[in-house]
PDB file of C-alpha atoms in Angstrom:
ATOM      1  CA  UNK A   1      99.266  96.685  82.885  1.00  0.00           C
ATOM      2  CA  UNK A   2      96.820  99.119  84.365  1.00  0.00           C
ATOM      3  CA  UNK A   3      97.984 101.001  87.427  1.00  0.00           C
ATOM      4  CA  UNK A   4      96.979 103.828  89.745  1.00  0.00           C
ATOM      5  CA  UNK A   5      99.342 106.331  91.324  1.00  0.00           C
ATOM      6  CA  UNK A   6      98.370 108.503  94.222  1.00  0.00           C
ATOM      7  CA  UNK A   7     100.985 111.187  94.234  1.00  0.00           C
ATOM      8  CA  UNK A   8     100.894 112.018  97.934  1.00  0.00           C
ATOM      9  CA  UNK A   9     101.097 109.429 100.701  1.00  0.00           C
ATOM     10  CA  UNK A  10     100.172 112.003 103.353  1.00  0.00           C
ATOM     11  CA  UNK A  11      98.404 115.345 103.157  1.00  0.00           C
ATOM     12  CA  UNK A  12      98.128 117.549 106.257  1.00  0.00           C
ATOM     13  CA  UNK A  13      95.732 120.484 106.100  1.00  0.00           C
ATOM     14  CA  UNK A  14      94.105 122.858 108.518  1.00  0.00           C
ATOM     15  CA  UNK A  15      90.413 122.629 109.301  1.00  0.00           C
ATOM     16  CA  UNK A  16      88.207 124.616 106.889  1.00  0.00           C
ATOM     17  CA  UNK A  17      91.012 124.783 104.307  1.00  0.00           C
ATOM     18  CA  UNK A  18      90.564 123.347 100.795  1.00  0.00           C
ATOM     19  CA  UNK A  19      92.233 120.076  99.865  1.00  0.00           C
ATOM     20  CA  UNK A  20      93.136 118.212  96.697  1.00  0.00           C
ATOM     21  CA  UNK A  21      94.183 114.564  96.650  1.00  0.00           C
ATOM     22  CA  UNK A  22      95.871 113.614  93.404  1.00  0.00           C
ATOM     23  CA  UNK A  23      95.360 110.442  91.406  1.00  0.00           C
ATOM     24  CA  UNK A  24      96.786 109.412  88.063  1.00  0.00           C
ATOM     25  CA  UNK A  25      96.083 106.203  86.220  1.00  0.00           C
ATOM     26  CA  UNK A  26      97.556 104.366  83.295  1.00  0.00           C
ATOM     27  CA  UNK A  27      95.381 102.373  80.954  1.00  0.00           C
ATOM     28  CA  UNK A  28      95.153 101.686  77.261  1.00  0.00           C
ATOM     29  CA  UNK A  29      91.414 101.074  77.447  1.00  0.00           C
ATOM     30  CA  UNK A  30      88.397 102.897  78.786  1.00  0.00           C
ATOM     31  CA  UNK A  31      88.346 103.024  82.541  1.00  0.00           C
ATOM     32  CA  UNK A  32      85.881 103.573  85.322  1.00  0.00           C
ATOM     33  CA  UNK A  33      87.230 105.600  88.238  1.00  0.00           C
ATOM     34  CA  UNK A  34      86.406 105.554  91.922  1.00  0.00           C
ATOM     35  CA  UNK A  35      87.373 107.247  95.148  1.00  0.00           C
ATOM     36  CA  UNK A  36      86.906 105.334  98.390  1.00  0.00           C
ATOM     37  CA  UNK A  37      87.477 106.484 101.979  1.00  0.00           C
ATOM     38  CA  UNK A  38      88.601 104.281 104.849  1.00  0.00           C
ATOM     39  CA  UNK A  39      88.107 105.446 108.418  1.00  0.00           C
ATOM     40  CA  UNK A  40      90.186 103.785 111.175  1.00  0.00           C
ATOM     41  CA  UNK A  41      89.284 100.146 111.762  1.00  0.00           C
ATOM     42  CA  UNK A  42      86.624 100.190 109.081  1.00  0.00           C
ATOM     43  CA  UNK A  43      86.153  98.979 105.540  1.00  0.00           C
ATOM     44  CA  UNK A  44      86.008 101.149 102.453  1.00  0.00           C
ATOM     45  CA  UNK A  45      83.157 103.514 101.682  1.00  0.00           C
ATOM     46  CA  UNK A  46      82.489 104.861  98.204  1.00  0.00           C
ATOM     47  CA  UNK A  47      82.823 108.636  97.932  1.00  0.00           C
ATOM     48  CA  UNK A  48      82.130 108.985  94.214  1.00  0.00           C
ATOM     49  CA  UNK A  49      82.681 107.362  90.853  1.00  0.00           C
ATOM     50  CA  UNK A  50      83.067 108.311  87.210  1.00  0.00           C
ATOM     51  CA  UNK A  51      81.595 106.041  84.555  1.00  0.00           C
ATOM     52  CA  UNK A  52      80.911 108.409  81.655  1.00  0.00           C
ATOM     53  CA  UNK A  53      79.370 111.769  80.840  1.00  0.00           C
ATOM     54  CA  UNK A  54      80.169 114.926  82.765  1.00  0.00           C
ATOM     55  CA  UNK A  55      83.800 115.000  83.821  1.00  0.00           C
ATOM     56  CA  UNK A  56      82.986 116.699  87.127  1.00  0.00           C
ATOM     57  CA  UNK A  57      81.579 114.209  89.578  1.00  0.00           C
ATOM     58  CA  UNK A  58      80.016 115.123  92.894  1.00  0.00           C
ATOM     59  CA  UNK A  59      80.046 112.695  95.780  1.00  0.00           C
ATOM     60  CA  UNK A  60      79.128 112.399  99.416  1.00  0.00           C
ATOM     61  CA  UNK A  61      80.379 114.595 102.265  1.00  0.00           C
ATOM     62  CA  UNK A  62      81.019 117.550  99.950  1.00  0.00           C
ATOM     63  CA  UNK A  63      83.710 115.865  97.869  1.00  0.00           C
ATOM     64  CA  UNK A  64      84.015 116.153  94.109  1.00  0.00           C
ATOM     65  CA  UNK A  65      86.455 114.896  91.493  1.00  0.00           C
ATOM     66  CA  UNK A  66      87.319 115.809  87.936  1.00  0.00           C
ATOM     67  CA  UNK A  67      88.137 113.293  85.259  1.00  0.00           C
ATOM     68  CA  UNK A  68      90.802 114.509  82.849  1.00  0.00           C
ATOM     69  CA  UNK A  69      91.343 112.048  80.042  1.00  0.00           C
ATOM     70  CA  UNK A  70      94.261 113.879  78.410  1.00  0.00           C
ATOM     71  CA  UNK A  71      96.173 113.984  81.692  1.00  0.00           C
ATOM     72  CA  UNK A  72      94.863 110.567  82.831  1.00  0.00           C
ATOM     73  CA  UNK A  73      93.978 112.079  86.186  1.00  0.00           C
ATOM     74  CA  UNK A  74      91.077 111.906  88.607  1.00  0.00           C
ATOM     75  CA  UNK A  75      91.871 114.327  91.424  1.00  0.00           C
ATOM     76  CA  UNK A  76      89.629 114.560  94.485  1.00  0.00           C
ATOM     77  CA  UNK A  77      88.779 117.945  95.976  1.00  0.00           C
ATOM     78  CA  UNK A  78      86.886 119.446  98.867  1.00  0.00           C
ATOM     79  CA  UNK A  79      86.569 123.217  99.337  1.00  0.00           C
ATOM     80  CA  UNK A  80      86.527 123.127 103.145  1.00  0.00           C
ATOM     81  CA  UNK A  81      87.567 120.139 105.241  1.00  0.00           C
ATOM     82  CA  UNK A  82      86.436 119.104 108.715  1.00  0.00           C
ATOM     83  CA  UNK A  83      88.108 117.138 111.457  1.00  0.00           C
ATOM     84  CA  UNK A  84      85.791 114.256 110.587  1.00  0.00           C
ATOM     85  CA  UNK A  85      87.411 113.990 107.134  1.00  0.00           C
ATOM     86  CA  UNK A  86      90.541 112.547 108.724  1.00  0.00           C
ATOM     87  CA  UNK A  87      90.901 109.176 107.009  1.00  0.00           C
ATOM     88  CA  UNK A  88      92.735 107.336 104.263  1.00  0.00           C
ATOM     89  CA  UNK A  89      91.558 107.896 100.721  1.00  0.00           C
ATOM     90  CA  UNK A  90      91.960 105.428  97.892  1.00  0.00           C
ATOM     91  CA  UNK A  91      91.665 106.018  94.183  1.00  0.00           C
ATOM     92  CA  UNK A  92      90.735 102.964  92.122  1.00  0.00           C
ATOM     93  CA  UNK A  93      90.065 101.979  88.539  1.00  0.00           C
ATOM     94  CA  UNK A  94      88.229  99.185  86.865  1.00  0.00           C
ATOM     95  CA  UNK A  95      87.904  98.530  83.151  1.00  0.00           C
ATOM     96  CA  UNK A  96      86.135  96.417  80.585  1.00  0.00           C
ATOM     97  CA  UNK A  97      87.161  92.800  80.711  1.00  0.00           C
ATOM     98  CA  UNK A  98      88.341  92.888  84.321  1.00  0.00           C
ATOM     99  CA  UNK A  99      86.013  92.196  87.212  1.00  0.00           C
ATOM    100  CA  UNK A 100      88.201  93.855  89.787  1.00  0.00           C
ATOM    101  CA  UNK A 101      89.332  97.166  91.230  1.00  0.00           C
ATOM    102  CA  UNK A 102      92.956  98.262  90.980  1.00  0.00           C
ATOM    103  CA  UNK A 103      93.785 100.571  93.871  1.00  0.00           C
ATOM    104  CA  UNK A 104      96.349 103.267  94.439  1.00  0.00           C
ATOM    105  CA  UNK A 105      98.521 103.153  97.538  1.00  0.00           C
ATOM    106  CA  UNK A 106      96.265 105.551  99.430  1.00  0.00           C
ATOM    107  CA  UNK A 107      96.609 109.090 100.761  1.00  0.00           C
ATOM    108  CA  UNK A 108      96.335 109.721 104.463  1.00  0.00           C
ATOM    109  CA  UNK A 109      94.494 112.991 105.051  1.00  0.00           C
ATOM    110  CA  UNK A 110      95.165 114.613 108.408  1.00  0.00           C
ATOM    111  CA  UNK A 111      93.137 117.608 109.505  1.00  0.00           C
ATOM    112  CA  UNK A 112      94.712 119.941 112.045  1.00  0.00           C
ATOM    113  CA  UNK A 113      92.518 122.248 114.148  1.00  0.00           C
TER     114      UNK A 113
ATOM    115  CA  UNK B   1      69.233  96.919 104.317  1.00  0.00           C
ATOM    116  CA  UNK B   2      72.079  95.304 106.220  1.00  0.00           C
ATOM    117  CA  UNK B   3      75.576  95.874 104.902  1.00  0.00           C
ATOM    118  CA  UNK B   4      78.318  93.406 104.137  1.00  0.00           C
ATOM    119  CA  UNK B   5      79.290  91.403 107.189  1.00  0.00           C
ATOM    120  CA  UNK B   6      82.528  89.573 107.772  1.00  0.00           C
ATOM    121  CA  UNK B   7      83.399  87.072 110.463  1.00  0.00           C
ATOM    122  CA  UNK B   8      85.480  86.851 112.465  1.00  0.00           C
ATOM    123  CA  UNK B   9      86.689  90.431 112.807  1.00  0.00           C
ATOM    124  CA  UNK B  10      90.029  89.458 114.327  1.00  0.00           C
ATOM    125  CA  UNK B  11      92.032  86.279 114.136  1.00  0.00           C
ATOM    126  CA  UNK B  12      95.414  85.121 115.393  1.00  0.00           C
ATOM    127  CA  UNK B  13      97.036  82.053 113.860  1.00  0.00           C
ATOM    128  CA  UNK B  14     100.488  80.519 113.779  1.00  0.00           C
ATOM    129  CA  UNK B  15     102.616  79.710 110.770  1.00  0.00           C
ATOM    130  CA  UNK B  16     101.606  76.548 108.976  1.00  0.00           C
ATOM    131  CA  UNK B  17      98.003  76.637 110.111  1.00  0.00           C
ATOM    132  CA  UNK B  18      95.067  77.265 107.828  1.00  0.00           C
ATOM    133  CA  UNK B  19      92.256  79.776 108.198  1.00  0.00           C
ATOM    134  CA  UNK B  20      88.766  80.291 106.822  1.00  0.00           C
ATOM    135  CA  UNK B  21      87.145  83.711 106.610  1.00  0.00           C
ATOM    136  CA  UNK B  22      83.477  84.301 105.947  1.00  0.00           C
ATOM    137  CA  UNK B  23      81.588  87.040 104.129  1.00  0.00           C
ATOM    138  CA  UNK B  24      77.848  87.647 103.869  1.00  0.00           C
ATOM    139  CA  UNK B  25      76.964  90.062 101.067  1.00  0.00           C
ATOM    140  CA  UNK B  26      74.186  92.608 100.969  1.00  0.00           C
ATOM    141  CA  UNK B  27      70.850  90.916 100.349  1.00  0.00           C
ATOM    142  CA  UNK B  28      70.274  90.509  96.624  1.00  0.00           C
ATOM    143  CA  UNK B  29      73.931  90.871  95.693  1.00  0.00           C
ATOM    144  CA  UNK B  30      75.345  87.947  93.769  1.00  0.00           C
ATOM    145  CA  UNK B  31      78.948  89.019  93.308  1.00  0.00           C
ATOM    146  CA  UNK B  32      81.516  88.798  96.097  1.00  0.00           C
ATOM    147  CA  UNK B  33      85.116  89.971  95.749  1.00  0.00           C
ATOM    148  CA  UNK B  34      87.982  89.570  98.173  1.00  0.00           C
ATOM    149  CA  UNK B  35      90.896  91.940  98.680  1.00  0.00           C
ATOM    150  CA  UNK B  36      94.015  91.801 100.827  1.00  0.00           C
ATOM    151  CA  UNK B  37      95.235  95.011 102.452  1.00  0.00           C
ATOM    152  CA  UNK B  38      98.776  95.295 103.832  1.00  0.00           C
ATOM    153  CA  UNK B  39     100.938  98.333 104.634  1.00  0.00           C
ATOM    154  CA  UNK B  40     103.530  97.291 102.078  1.00  0.00           C
ATOM    155  CA  UNK B  41     101.435  96.108  99.133  1.00  0.00           C
ATOM    156  CA  UNK B  42      98.282  98.130  99.698  1.00  0.00           C
ATOM    157  CA  UNK B  43      94.978  96.783  98.476  1.00  0.00           C
ATOM    158  CA  UNK B  44      95.249  93.813  96.170  1.00  0.00           C
ATOM    159  CA  UNK B  45      92.515  91.843  94.452  1.00  0.00           C
ATOM    160  CA  UNK B  46      92.303  88.173  95.386  1.00  0.00           C
ATOM    161  CA  UNK B  47      89.277  86.791  93.515  1.00  0.00           C
ATOM    162  CA  UNK B  48      85.663  87.387  92.602  1.00  0.00           C
ATOM    163  CA  UNK B  49      82.737  85.000  92.696  1.00  0.00           C
ATOM    164  CA  UNK B  50      79.406  85.324  90.935  1.00  0.00           C
ATOM    165  CA  UNK B  51      76.632  82.761  91.220  1.00  0.00           C
ATOM    166  CA  UNK B  52      78.971  80.217  92.844  1.00  0.00           C
ATOM    167  CA  UNK B  53      81.567  80.508  90.053  1.00  0.00           C
ATOM    168  CA  UNK B  54      84.962  82.153  90.260  1.00  0.00           C
ATOM    169  CA  UNK B  55      84.817  84.817  87.601  1.00  0.00           C
ATOM    170  CA  UNK B  56      88.201  86.469  88.092  1.00  0.00           C
ATOM    171  CA  UNK B  57      91.373  85.793  90.028  1.00  0.00           C
ATOM    172  CA  UNK B  58      94.264  87.935  91.184  1.00  0.00           C
ATOM    173  CA  UNK B  59      97.930  87.103  91.313  1.00  0.00           C
ATOM    174  CA  UNK B  60      98.112  85.111  94.537  1.00  0.00           C
ATOM    175  CA  UNK B  61      99.512  81.629  95.192  1.00  0.00           C
ATOM    176  CA  UNK B  62      97.281  78.590  95.236  1.00  0.00           C
ATOM    177  CA  UNK B  63      97.276  78.622  99.047  1.00  0.00           C
ATOM    178  CA  UNK B  64      94.566  81.247  98.710  1.00  0.00           C
ATOM    179  CA  UNK B  65      91.234  79.831  97.663  1.00  0.00           C
ATOM    180  CA  UNK B  66      87.597  80.681  97.946  1.00  0.00           C
ATOM    181  CA  UNK B  67      84.106  79.533  97.262  1.00  0.00           C
ATOM    182  CA  UNK B  68      80.597  80.872  97.118  1.00  0.00           C
ATOM    183  CA  UNK B  69      77.424  79.210  98.265  1.00  0.00           C
ATOM    184  CA  UNK B  70      73.980  79.243  96.710  1.00  0.00           C
ATOM    185  CA  UNK B  71      72.883  82.009  99.096  1.00  0.00           C
ATOM    186  CA  UNK B  72      75.805  84.145  97.814  1.00  0.00           C
ATOM    187  CA  UNK B  73      77.742  83.890 101.082  1.00  0.00           C
ATOM    188  CA  UNK B  74      81.408  83.414 100.442  1.00  0.00           C
ATOM    189  CA  UNK B  75      84.378  81.960 102.254  1.00  0.00           C
ATOM    190  CA  UNK B  76      88.047  82.312 101.591  1.00  0.00           C
ATOM    191  CA  UNK B  77      90.647  79.893 102.845  1.00  0.00           C
ATOM    192  CA  UNK B  78      94.360  80.323 103.297  1.00  0.00           C
ATOM    193  CA  UNK B  79      96.370  77.161 103.863  1.00  0.00           C
ATOM    194  CA  UNK B  80      99.876  76.816 105.261  1.00  0.00           C
ATOM    195  CA  UNK B  81      99.901  80.334 106.656  1.00  0.00           C
ATOM    196  CA  UNK B  82     103.021  82.470 106.327  1.00  0.00           C
ATOM    197  CA  UNK B  83     103.998  85.558 108.307  1.00  0.00           C
ATOM    198  CA  UNK B  84     103.404  87.650 105.192  1.00  0.00           C
ATOM    199  CA  UNK B  85      99.746  86.639 105.141  1.00  0.00           C
ATOM    200  CA  UNK B  86      99.117  88.972 108.079  1.00  0.00           C
ATOM    201  CA  UNK B  87      96.720  91.519 106.648  1.00  0.00           C
ATOM    202  CA  UNK B  88      93.268  92.976 106.640  1.00  0.00           C
ATOM    203  CA  UNK B  89      91.061  90.888 104.366  1.00  0.00           C
ATOM    204  CA  UNK B  90      88.198  92.833 102.868  1.00  0.00           C
ATOM    205  CA  UNK B  91      85.128  91.445 101.215  1.00  0.00           C
ATOM    206  CA  UNK B  92      83.021  93.482  98.814  1.00  0.00           C
ATOM    207  CA  UNK B  93      79.675  92.721  97.268  1.00  0.00           C
ATOM    208  CA  UNK B  94      77.798  94.017  94.251  1.00  0.00           C
ATOM    209  CA  UNK B  95      74.821  92.948  92.204  1.00  0.00           C
ATOM    210  CA  UNK B  96      77.262  91.593  89.668  1.00  0.00           C
ATOM    211  CA  UNK B  97      75.032  92.242  86.706  1.00  0.00           C
ATOM    212  CA  UNK B  98      76.812  95.196  85.160  1.00  0.00           C
ATOM    213  CA  UNK B  99      80.461  95.175  86.035  1.00  0.00           C
ATOM    214  CA  UNK B 100      82.974  96.717  85.982  1.00  0.00           C
ATOM    215  CA  UNK B 101      81.519 100.158  86.660  1.00  0.00           C
ATOM    216  CA  UNK B 102      79.170  98.813  89.288  1.00  0.00           C
ATOM    217  CA  UNK B 103      79.722  99.954  92.858  1.00  0.00           C
ATOM    218  CA  UNK B 104      81.289  97.459  95.231  1.00  0.00           C
ATOM    219  CA  UNK B 105      80.218  97.703  98.869  1.00  0.00           C
ATOM    220  CA  UNK B 106      82.861  96.734 101.376  1.00  0.00           C
ATOM    221  CA  UNK B 107      82.611  94.990 104.699  1.00  0.00           C
ATOM    222  CA  UNK B 108      84.634  95.992 107.795  1.00  0.00           C
ATOM    223  CA  UNK B 109      87.265  93.347 107.133  1.00  0.00           C
ATOM    224  CA  UNK B 110      88.883  90.504 109.034  1.00  0.00           C
ATOM    225  CA  UNK B 111      92.239  91.333 110.544  1.00  0.00           C
ATOM    226  CA  UNK B 112      94.492  88.277 110.450  1.00  0.00           C
ATOM    227  CA  UNK B 113      97.710  88.119 112.427  1.00  0.00           C
ATOM    228  CA  UNK B 114     100.076  85.241 111.745  1.00  0.00           C
ATOM    229  CA  UNK B 115     102.677  84.546 114.442  1.00  0.00           C
TER     230      UNK B 115
END
């Protein structure tokens, strides 16, 4: 069965520092990869997605992610974080033949001033 | 364009009762998916509807059901509520024409508390 593992449940960083949120997936078929962000008391907002083509994907709010097929990873990065980036981040996959998203457990990003 | 709306936003029920949640997708979107979010299980797929037909279903008991109307609005129903049904229920819509890589747009969710 396909699954998504987010390696860190919590990531604390200082403001203006770089951050990487790690995501690994398992799948025997081609996948489509997504990162969503959830702010407190809100739904999910798409940050970026990888469907095909260039393995480096740029998203909103200065985030980017790199698809690595050999390592089955899709890590999210931002070179300099802001207090407003405090939120929970979810990695998700979908794949041919399945009309659904499979989510990781989420990573809570906390920005300290 | 208005986003996905869900009503009600908060709900308190007691064990054994049933509940109906509503979701209005983005105008023009024909696919509606439902997800359950809990601290223990995370985000789990419930079901997806496209043009009034259930196209995919997650691994939930039959107490969880849904439907979609001709205007693409969707409802989900949970019968005989259990304490473990307390969760945030999220609805997501998409055009539904080119899954699975198509972006799903999420609503703010309905927070259900079962006492």
